[in-house]
């Protein structure tokens, strides 16, 4: 758990972060969102003390960060930044092994862990382990960046616009990857972005920041339904709020479930349980379907969903 | 794409080799290949190609050069390999021309007579070397092959020298008159140049660290080392005589160590002073140009400043630092020759003796090894930088 109590950061006379209070519960993903210069990166960098705070108190699992050795504090926090920050003179494997090596793990344990992480992030050991960062694509490099942050199995993950420099498709892939990994590992995560869609997709709770203050701190659904101010309302976009709400829920939430899963008819088209309602509606409109079967990850038919239901209850 | 273009350029007529070859052909015929002197001081009589080595040898030399020019015009894919063999072999056997020349022209009954190398021979050596470099570049050869060819050529020269046919060569005579002094000069030269580079590398590293830690020191330090560089080298050697003499007079212990107004001490000090600017500048720039985002990532992962320095900054800066060492080493080897003026020894002492006695071959005996040392240091340090 991370707690910020009345935390202020000044640069000279300018106040970058102004008396903010924020609690990030264990295992949740807190996304700090706002335009550039709003203090979100500053807030993140105060948590691992890359920037000391001017006033207030920052607690990690109940301990004041100023009382801890900063290196020890950071060794237990994964850190991912926009430009990946991979060391260009180290191979992928050595980059990932950075923190375990700092912690002086034995050789075999490090090798084993590197292998595990390459697998977790869908990077092939044989082709990627001995490459240098400049030989990777942007998406691969950032996967390595995430693997490096996870290497010593830290409790906390700090991510500073990690996908900001990637193209839209790669970014979406990595966001989905993030969701998958997070559902397995449940790291307490603080994630900084200026992209509200990224925030809505990844966050357990979103903290909207403006001019060094937290304007609203709530779940994505509440941010969309009950924006606290005009600023938040503009940030989430007034017009397509309905569609954005739909993307927060999955087909599983609204489908008519069969008593038990059954084998699908051969060649039957349909939706997946994990598809968002937004995607489901789009597909049904395009294909002109009124009702379709829903399949689970194993390909069994688990229920059906209708277009009417999505339109009535989706948003 | 690049593969196709390189294949195309390999079959296209080469423009560099014919120019070099024709130039070599013209100069070897126009200039004197060798000179016969009745004794050490008296100016000798020059001999052109035909007169120097006779018809058959002159024909062979012309044929080889013409062959190279012709071969480089032919649109053959593998022509650079025979060209490499031809030029390499010519270079390796080049001293044989001098042997033939001495054998033909040196009077039997004149013990003071000596042969020396003419402008034509130097031009031939220089142009053939350029051709070799061009061919090696076209072949895209690795450092291993280049070093091997160099070793074969130099080894062959030494072998020809040991054969004794070049005893009458003025350069060889100058060497044979003082083999001990030559060896001593070599060690003195190496000790002074590399000692200065070593000391200034250590010093420059500390200064660069100081500059990185405190902004206030940057301008004064850079200003001071730049100022040192602007003083003419002769002046530095001269200026150090008085203070060092005074020091030595005041402290007998220093005198016992061999520190005096002239000799190795002022030379070493001056060389260190000259070496500081390139070293400090390269070290400072290399260390400060490590991207801040990488340092931020390292720090954020839990590295302390020491680990950041040794695991990130120093390895990334090392190639540029080694480049600074390379520049400094070459410069120091050259300057050490000048340091002979204040009695520091080294190859410079032959140069100044030779100038004083108007014996140009003694000058060469000092100059040639100095050049060879500089080239060798350059090659080795370039290899070191490339392997980092």
PDB file of C-alpha atoms in Angstrom, chain B residues 34-279:
ATOM      1  CA  UNK B  34      69.375   6.360 -55.107  1.00  0.00           C
ATOM      2  CA  UNK B  35      72.380   8.516 -54.326  1.00  0.00           C
ATOM      3  CA  UNK B  36      76.034   7.503 -53.986  1.00  0.00           C
ATOM      4  CA  UNK B  37      78.076   9.575 -51.557  1.00  0.00           C
ATOM      5  CA  UNK B  38      81.879   9.361 -51.424  1.00  0.00           C
ATOM      6  CA  UNK B  39      81.671  10.003 -47.655  1.00  0.00           C
ATOM      7  CA  UNK B  40      79.177  10.988 -44.973  1.00  0.00           C
ATOM      8  CA  UNK B  41      79.049  14.742 -45.500  1.00  0.00           C
ATOM      9  CA  UNK B  42      79.740  15.407 -49.178  1.00  0.00           C
ATOM     10  CA  UNK B  43      76.632  15.619 -51.371  1.00  0.00           C
ATOM     11  CA  UNK B  44      76.459  12.603 -53.624  1.00  0.00           C
ATOM     12  CA  UNK B  45      75.510  11.944 -57.220  1.00  0.00           C
ATOM     13  CA  UNK B  46      71.973  10.810 -57.972  1.00  0.00           C
ATOM     14  CA  UNK B  47      71.024   7.893 -60.188  1.00  0.00           C
ATOM     15  CA  UNK B  48      67.777   7.526 -62.095  1.00  0.00           C
ATOM     16  CA  UNK B  49      65.947   4.218 -62.423  1.00  0.00           C
ATOM     17  CA  UNK B  50      67.830   2.749 -65.400  1.00  0.00           C
ATOM     18  CA  UNK B  51      71.205   3.951 -64.216  1.00  0.00           C
ATOM     19  CA  UNK B  52      70.568   2.799 -60.658  1.00  0.00           C
ATOM     20  CA  UNK B  53      69.398  -0.781 -61.131  1.00  0.00           C
ATOM     21  CA  UNK B  54      69.932  -1.475 -64.830  1.00  0.00           C
ATOM     22  CA  UNK B  55      67.559  -2.356 -67.652  1.00  0.00           C
ATOM     23  CA  UNK B  56      66.023  -5.657 -66.449  1.00  0.00           C
ATOM     24  CA  UNK B  57      65.145  -4.381 -62.985  1.00  0.00           C
ATOM     25  CA  UNK B  58      63.826  -1.076 -64.365  1.00  0.00           C
ATOM     26  CA  UNK B  59      61.690  -3.084 -66.767  1.00  0.00           C
ATOM     27  CA  UNK B  60      60.369  -5.270 -63.953  1.00  0.00           C
ATOM     28  CA  UNK B  61      59.419  -2.259 -61.816  1.00  0.00           C
ATOM     29  CA  UNK B  62      57.645  -0.600 -64.762  1.00  0.00           C
ATOM     30  CA  UNK B  63      55.914  -3.844 -65.676  1.00  0.00           C
ATOM     31  CA  UNK B  64      54.582  -4.377 -62.143  1.00  0.00           C
ATOM     32  CA  UNK B  65      53.216  -0.821 -61.947  1.00  0.00           C
ATOM     33  CA  UNK B  66      51.700  -0.986 -65.428  1.00  0.00           C
ATOM     34  CA  UNK B  67      50.213  -4.379 -64.525  1.00  0.00           C
ATOM     35  CA  UNK B  68      48.544  -2.886 -61.462  1.00  0.00           C
ATOM     36  CA  UNK B  69      47.057  -0.044 -63.521  1.00  0.00           C
ATOM     37  CA  UNK B  70      45.785  -2.469 -66.150  1.00  0.00           C
ATOM     38  CA  UNK B  71      44.389  -4.920 -63.631  1.00  0.00           C
ATOM     39  CA  UNK B  72      42.458  -2.203 -61.817  1.00  0.00           C
ATOM     40  CA  UNK B  73      40.748  -1.297 -65.120  1.00  0.00           C
ATOM     41  CA  UNK B  74      39.591  -4.825 -65.919  1.00  0.00           C
ATOM     42  CA  UNK B  75      35.970  -5.548 -64.961  1.00  0.00           C
ATOM     43  CA  UNK B  76      36.868  -8.711 -63.098  1.00  0.00           C
ATOM     44  CA  UNK B  77      35.088  -9.513 -59.867  1.00  0.00           C
ATOM     45  CA  UNK B  78      38.073 -11.007 -58.086  1.00  0.00           C
ATOM     46  CA  UNK B  79      40.790  -8.668 -59.366  1.00  0.00           C
ATOM     47  CA  UNK B  80      41.510  -7.157 -55.940  1.00  0.00           C
ATOM     48  CA  UNK B  81      43.065 -10.414 -54.702  1.00  0.00           C
ATOM     49  CA  UNK B  82      45.780 -10.585 -57.414  1.00  0.00           C
ATOM     50  CA  UNK B  83      46.253  -6.826 -56.988  1.00  0.00           C
ATOM     51  CA  UNK B  84      46.782  -7.351 -53.268  1.00  0.00           C
ATOM     52  CA  UNK B  85      49.369 -10.037 -54.001  1.00  0.00           C
ATOM     53  CA  UNK B  86      51.172  -7.887 -56.574  1.00  0.00           C
ATOM     54  CA  UNK B  87      51.337  -4.705 -54.503  1.00  0.00           C
ATOM     55  CA  UNK B  88      52.060  -6.539 -51.250  1.00  0.00           C
ATOM     56  CA  UNK B  89      54.891  -8.497 -52.805  1.00  0.00           C
ATOM     57  CA  UNK B  90      56.341  -5.377 -54.420  1.00  0.00           C
ATOM     58  CA  UNK B  91      56.341  -3.594 -51.074  1.00  0.00           C
ATOM     59  CA  UNK B  92      57.892  -6.561 -49.302  1.00  0.00           C
ATOM     60  CA  UNK B  93      60.694  -6.848 -51.859  1.00  0.00           C
ATOM     61  CA  UNK B  94      61.240  -3.110 -52.346  1.00  0.00           C
ATOM     62  CA  UNK B  95      64.550  -2.963 -50.380  1.00  0.00           C
ATOM     63  CA  UNK B  96      66.011  -5.385 -52.940  1.00  0.00           C
ATOM     64  CA  UNK B  97      66.147  -2.436 -55.369  1.00  0.00           C
ATOM     65  CA  UNK B  98      68.500  -0.653 -52.964  1.00  0.00           C
ATOM     66  CA  UNK B  99      70.605  -3.782 -52.637  1.00  0.00           C
ATOM     67  CA  UNK B 100      70.937  -4.048 -56.425  1.00  0.00           C
ATOM     68  CA  UNK B 101      71.710  -0.331 -56.620  1.00  0.00           C
ATOM     69  CA  UNK B 102      74.462  -0.562 -54.000  1.00  0.00           C
ATOM     70  CA  UNK B 103      75.920  -3.629 -55.634  1.00  0.00           C
ATOM     71  CA  UNK B 104      76.159  -1.896 -59.019  1.00  0.00           C
ATOM     72  CA  UNK B 105      77.468   1.494 -58.002  1.00  0.00           C
ATOM     73  CA  UNK B 106      79.412   1.353 -54.776  1.00  0.00           C
ATOM     74  CA  UNK B 107      83.162   1.576 -55.455  1.00  0.00           C
ATOM     75  CA  UNK B 108      85.008  -1.397 -54.007  1.00  0.00           C
ATOM     76  CA  UNK B 109      88.025   0.520 -52.783  1.00  0.00           C
ATOM     77  CA  UNK B 110      86.310   3.396 -50.982  1.00  0.00           C
ATOM     78  CA  UNK B 111      85.444   2.402 -47.403  1.00  0.00           C
ATOM     79  CA  UNK B 112      83.724   5.734 -46.639  1.00  0.00           C
ATOM     80  CA  UNK B 113      81.466   5.624 -49.674  1.00  0.00           C
ATOM     81  CA  UNK B 114      77.851   4.958 -48.956  1.00  0.00           C
ATOM     82  CA  UNK B 115      74.566   4.683 -50.808  1.00  0.00           C
ATOM     83  CA  UNK B 116      71.479   6.516 -49.686  1.00  0.00           C
ATOM     84  CA  UNK B 117      67.832   6.453 -50.599  1.00  0.00           C
ATOM     85  CA  UNK B 118      66.627   8.857 -53.307  1.00  0.00           C
ATOM     86  CA  UNK B 119      63.330  10.683 -53.746  1.00  0.00           C
ATOM     87  CA  UNK B 120      62.159   8.188 -56.369  1.00  0.00           C
ATOM     88  CA  UNK B 121      62.404   5.311 -53.906  1.00  0.00           C
ATOM     89  CA  UNK B 122      60.522   7.213 -51.197  1.00  0.00           C
ATOM     90  CA  UNK B 123      57.754   8.107 -53.695  1.00  0.00           C
ATOM     91  CA  UNK B 124      57.525   4.494 -54.798  1.00  0.00           C
ATOM     92  CA  UNK B 125      57.275   3.335 -51.173  1.00  0.00           C
ATOM     93  CA  UNK B 126      54.653   5.945 -50.345  1.00  0.00           C
ATOM     94  CA  UNK B 127      52.473   5.378 -53.431  1.00  0.00           C
ATOM     95  CA  UNK B 128      52.633   1.592 -53.149  1.00  0.00           C
ATOM     96  CA  UNK B 129      51.529   1.916 -49.509  1.00  0.00           C
ATOM     97  CA  UNK B 130      48.582   4.076 -50.570  1.00  0.00           C
ATOM     98  CA  UNK B 131      47.657   1.484 -53.193  1.00  0.00           C
ATOM     99  CA  UNK B 132      47.811  -1.247 -50.551  1.00  0.00           C
ATOM    100  CA  UNK B 133      45.498   0.739 -48.273  1.00  0.00           C
ATOM    101  CA  UNK B 134      43.047   1.316 -51.137  1.00  0.00           C
ATOM    102  CA  UNK B 135      43.039  -2.387 -52.060  1.00  0.00           C
ATOM    103  CA  UNK B 136      42.537  -3.478 -48.449  1.00  0.00           C
ATOM    104  CA  UNK B 137      39.638  -1.023 -48.189  1.00  0.00           C
ATOM    105  CA  UNK B 138      38.024  -2.401 -51.364  1.00  0.00           C
ATOM    106  CA  UNK B 139      38.385  -5.948 -50.093  1.00  0.00           C
ATOM    107  CA  UNK B 140      36.679  -4.916 -46.867  1.00  0.00           C
ATOM    108  CA  UNK B 141      39.351  -6.847 -45.029  1.00  0.00           C
ATOM    109  CA  UNK B 142      39.369  -7.280 -41.264  1.00  0.00           C
ATOM    110  CA  UNK B 143      42.057  -6.025 -38.927  1.00  0.00           C
ATOM    111  CA  UNK B 144      43.553  -9.490 -38.656  1.00  0.00           C
ATOM    112  CA  UNK B 145      44.409  -9.651 -42.376  1.00  0.00           C
ATOM    113  CA  UNK B 146      45.727  -6.090 -42.369  1.00  0.00           C
ATOM    114  CA  UNK B 147      48.051  -6.794 -39.452  1.00  0.00           C
ATOM    115  CA  UNK B 148      49.207 -10.035 -41.066  1.00  0.00           C
ATOM    116  CA  UNK B 149      50.128  -8.279 -44.309  1.00  0.00           C
ATOM    117  CA  UNK B 150      51.928  -5.544 -42.384  1.00  0.00           C
ATOM    118  CA  UNK B 151      53.844  -8.174 -40.412  1.00  0.00           C
ATOM    119  CA  UNK B 152      54.830 -10.026 -43.603  1.00  0.00           C
ATOM    120  CA  UNK B 153      56.103  -6.830 -45.256  1.00  0.00           C
ATOM    121  CA  UNK B 154      58.043  -5.555 -42.237  1.00  0.00           C
ATOM    122  CA  UNK B 155      59.380  -9.040 -41.526  1.00  0.00           C
ATOM    123  CA  UNK B 156      60.649  -9.282 -45.089  1.00  0.00           C
ATOM    124  CA  UNK B 157      62.407  -5.926 -44.813  1.00  0.00           C
ATOM    125  CA  UNK B 158      64.162  -7.010 -41.643  1.00  0.00           C
ATOM    126  CA  UNK B 159      65.158 -10.279 -43.323  1.00  0.00           C
ATOM    127  CA  UNK B 160      66.640  -8.407 -46.291  1.00  0.00           C
ATOM    128  CA  UNK B 161      68.452  -6.083 -43.867  1.00  0.00           C
ATOM    129  CA  UNK B 162      69.996  -9.021 -41.996  1.00  0.00           C
ATOM    130  CA  UNK B 163      71.182 -10.460 -45.302  1.00  0.00           C
ATOM    131  CA  UNK B 164      73.924  -7.834 -45.351  1.00  0.00           C
ATOM    132  CA  UNK B 165      73.382  -6.526 -48.882  1.00  0.00           C
ATOM    133  CA  UNK B 166      72.383  -3.167 -47.477  1.00  0.00           C
ATOM    134  CA  UNK B 167      75.493  -2.685 -45.303  1.00  0.00           C
ATOM    135  CA  UNK B 168      76.524   0.267 -47.419  1.00  0.00           C
ATOM    136  CA  UNK B 169      73.199   2.018 -47.036  1.00  0.00           C
ATOM    137  CA  UNK B 170      73.791   5.271 -45.217  1.00  0.00           C
ATOM    138  CA  UNK B 171      70.843   4.737 -42.895  1.00  0.00           C
ATOM    139  CA  UNK B 172      72.167   1.297 -41.942  1.00  0.00           C
ATOM    140  CA  UNK B 173      75.642   2.694 -41.403  1.00  0.00           C
ATOM    141  CA  UNK B 174      74.292   5.355 -39.076  1.00  0.00           C
ATOM    142  CA  UNK B 175      72.506   2.624 -37.152  1.00  0.00           C
ATOM    143  CA  UNK B 176      75.498   0.286 -37.074  1.00  0.00           C
ATOM    144  CA  UNK B 177      77.652   3.119 -35.745  1.00  0.00           C
ATOM    145  CA  UNK B 178      75.430   3.343 -32.622  1.00  0.00           C
ATOM    146  CA  UNK B 179      73.227   0.274 -31.997  1.00  0.00           C
ATOM    147  CA  UNK B 180      73.411   0.731 -28.200  1.00  0.00           C
ATOM    148  CA  UNK B 181      72.404   4.345 -28.446  1.00  0.00           C
ATOM    149  CA  UNK B 182      69.526   3.394 -30.733  1.00  0.00           C
ATOM    150  CA  UNK B 183      68.168   0.904 -28.253  1.00  0.00           C
ATOM    151  CA  UNK B 184      68.597   3.349 -25.410  1.00  0.00           C
ATOM    152  CA  UNK B 185      66.841   6.042 -27.436  1.00  0.00           C
ATOM    153  CA  UNK B 186      63.965   3.663 -28.127  1.00  0.00           C
ATOM    154  CA  UNK B 187      63.420   2.916 -24.435  1.00  0.00           C
ATOM    155  CA  UNK B 188      63.816   6.553 -23.401  1.00  0.00           C
ATOM    156  CA  UNK B 189      61.362   7.607 -26.090  1.00  0.00           C
ATOM    157  CA  UNK B 190      58.810   4.988 -25.063  1.00  0.00           C
ATOM    158  CA  UNK B 191      59.233   5.701 -21.355  1.00  0.00           C
ATOM    159  CA  UNK B 192      58.806   9.454 -21.812  1.00  0.00           C
ATOM    160  CA  UNK B 193      55.837   9.269 -24.183  1.00  0.00           C
ATOM    161  CA  UNK B 194      53.904   6.527 -22.415  1.00  0.00           C
ATOM    162  CA  UNK B 195      54.879   7.780 -18.968  1.00  0.00           C
ATOM    163  CA  UNK B 196      53.454  11.176 -19.859  1.00  0.00           C
ATOM    164  CA  UNK B 197      50.313   9.639 -21.330  1.00  0.00           C
ATOM    165  CA  UNK B 198      49.828   7.452 -18.267  1.00  0.00           C
ATOM    166  CA  UNK B 199      50.314  10.276 -15.793  1.00  0.00           C
ATOM    167  CA  UNK B 200      48.120  12.701 -17.710  1.00  0.00           C
ATOM    168  CA  UNK B 201      45.421  10.043 -18.166  1.00  0.00           C
ATOM    169  CA  UNK B 202      45.217   9.617 -14.399  1.00  0.00           C
ATOM    170  CA  UNK B 203      45.336  13.342 -13.814  1.00  0.00           C
ATOM    171  CA  UNK B 204      42.800  14.078 -16.553  1.00  0.00           C
ATOM    172  CA  UNK B 205      40.413  11.506 -15.113  1.00  0.00           C
ATOM    173  CA  UNK B 206      40.528  13.186 -11.707  1.00  0.00           C
ATOM    174  CA  UNK B 207      40.106  16.650 -13.265  1.00  0.00           C
ATOM    175  CA  UNK B 208      37.162  15.470 -15.377  1.00  0.00           C
ATOM    176  CA  UNK B 209      35.498  13.977 -12.294  1.00  0.00           C
ATOM    177  CA  UNK B 210      36.004  17.254 -10.452  1.00  0.00           C
ATOM    178  CA  UNK B 211      34.411  19.107 -13.392  1.00  0.00           C
ATOM    179  CA  UNK B 212      31.434  16.775 -13.391  1.00  0.00           C
ATOM    180  CA  UNK B 213      30.894  17.091  -9.651  1.00  0.00           C
ATOM    181  CA  UNK B 214      31.140  20.864  -9.463  1.00  0.00           C
ATOM    182  CA  UNK B 215      30.040  23.229 -12.202  1.00  0.00           C
ATOM    183  CA  UNK B 216      32.107  26.034 -10.713  1.00  0.00           C
ATOM    184  CA  UNK B 217      35.346  24.190 -11.567  1.00  0.00           C
ATOM    185  CA  UNK B 218      34.492  23.543 -15.229  1.00  0.00           C
ATOM    186  CA  UNK B 219      35.610  26.811 -16.776  1.00  0.00           C
ATOM    187  CA  UNK B 220      38.783  27.250 -14.697  1.00  0.00           C
ATOM    188  CA  UNK B 221      39.999  23.693 -15.397  1.00  0.00           C
ATOM    189  CA  UNK B 222      39.188  23.740 -19.119  1.00  0.00           C
ATOM    190  CA  UNK B 223      40.685  27.229 -19.360  1.00  0.00           C
ATOM    191  CA  UNK B 224      43.891  26.149 -17.664  1.00  0.00           C
ATOM    192  CA  UNK B 225      44.458  23.022 -19.774  1.00  0.00           C
ATOM    193  CA  UNK B 226      43.597  24.934 -22.961  1.00  0.00           C
ATOM    194  CA  UNK B 227      46.076  27.639 -21.982  1.00  0.00           C
ATOM    195  CA  UNK B 228      48.813  25.033 -21.488  1.00  0.00           C
ATOM    196  CA  UNK B 229      48.112  23.774 -24.991  1.00  0.00           C
ATOM    197  CA  UNK B 230      48.568  27.240 -26.528  1.00  0.00           C
ATOM    198  CA  UNK B 231      52.161  27.722 -25.306  1.00  0.00           C
ATOM    199  CA  UNK B 232      54.615  26.701 -28.049  1.00  0.00           C
ATOM    200  CA  UNK B 233      56.265  23.431 -27.081  1.00  0.00           C
ATOM    201  CA  UNK B 234      59.796  24.781 -27.313  1.00  0.00           C
ATOM    202  CA  UNK B 235      58.837  27.590 -24.957  1.00  0.00           C
ATOM    203  CA  UNK B 236      57.457  25.147 -22.375  1.00  0.00           C
ATOM    204  CA  UNK B 237      60.655  23.119 -22.463  1.00  0.00           C
ATOM    205  CA  UNK B 238      62.652  26.317 -22.049  1.00  0.00           C
ATOM    206  CA  UNK B 239      60.430  27.847 -19.376  1.00  0.00           C
ATOM    207  CA  UNK B 240      60.705  24.779 -17.158  1.00  0.00           C
ATOM    208  CA  UNK B 241      64.502  24.901 -16.971  1.00  0.00           C
ATOM    209  CA  UNK B 242      64.733  27.761 -14.464  1.00  0.00           C
ATOM    210  CA  UNK B 243      62.110  26.652 -11.898  1.00  0.00           C
ATOM    211  CA  UNK B 244      63.257  23.034 -11.937  1.00  0.00           C
ATOM    212  CA  UNK B 245      66.887  24.040 -11.523  1.00  0.00           C
ATOM    213  CA  UNK B 246      65.877  26.174  -8.550  1.00  0.00           C
ATOM    214  CA  UNK B 247      63.869  23.309  -7.069  1.00  0.00           C
ATOM    215  CA  UNK B 248      66.701  20.859  -7.508  1.00  0.00           C
ATOM    216  CA  UNK B 249      69.137  23.296  -5.934  1.00  0.00           C
ATOM    217  CA  UNK B 250      66.832  23.836  -2.963  1.00  0.00           C
ATOM    218  CA  UNK B 251      66.058  20.178  -2.339  1.00  0.00           C
ATOM    219  CA  UNK B 252      69.018  17.803  -2.732  1.00  0.00           C
ATOM    220  CA  UNK B 253      66.649  14.858  -2.496  1.00  0.00           C
ATOM    221  CA  UNK B 254      65.083  15.890  -5.800  1.00  0.00           C
ATOM    222  CA  UNK B 255      68.498  16.189  -7.352  1.00  0.00           C
ATOM    223  CA  UNK B 256      69.322  12.684  -6.207  1.00  0.00           C
ATOM    224  CA  UNK B 257      66.224  11.478  -8.081  1.00  0.00           C
ATOM    225  CA  UNK B 258      67.642  12.966 -11.256  1.00  0.00           C
ATOM    226  CA  UNK B 259      65.397  16.002 -11.352  1.00  0.00           C
ATOM    227  CA  UNK B 260      67.284  18.914 -12.898  1.00  0.00           C
ATOM    228  CA  UNK B 261      66.592  21.894 -15.121  1.00  0.00           C
ATOM    229  CA  UNK B 262      67.297  19.793 -18.167  1.00  0.00           C
ATOM    230  CA  UNK B 263      66.831  16.074 -18.828  1.00  0.00           C
ATOM    231  CA  UNK B 264      63.818  13.858 -18.376  1.00  0.00           C
ATOM    232  CA  UNK B 265      62.059  15.828 -15.635  1.00  0.00           C
ATOM    233  CA  UNK B 266      61.146  19.011 -17.553  1.00  0.00           C
ATOM    234  CA  UNK B 267      60.413  16.910 -20.644  1.00  0.00           C
ATOM    235  CA  UNK B 268      57.956  14.721 -18.756  1.00  0.00           C
ATOM    236  CA  UNK B 269      56.292  17.735 -17.133  1.00  0.00           C
ATOM    237  CA  UNK B 270      55.871  19.479 -20.480  1.00  0.00           C
ATOM    238  CA  UNK B 271      54.531  16.349 -22.157  1.00  0.00           C
ATOM    239  CA  UNK B 272      52.000  15.871 -19.358  1.00  0.00           C
ATOM    240  CA  UNK B 273      50.921  19.504 -19.667  1.00  0.00           C
ATOM    241  CA  UNK B 274      50.377  19.079 -23.403  1.00  0.00           C
ATOM    242  CA  UNK B 275      48.492  15.831 -23.005  1.00  0.00           C
ATOM    243  CA  UNK B 276      45.974  17.207 -20.551  1.00  0.00           C
ATOM    244  CA  UNK B 277      43.647  19.089 -22.917  1.00  0.00           C
ATOM    245  CA  UNK B 278      42.564  16.244 -25.228  1.00  0.00           C
ATOM    246  CA  UNK B 279      42.338  13.827 -22.297  1.00  0.00           C
TER     247      UNK B 279
END
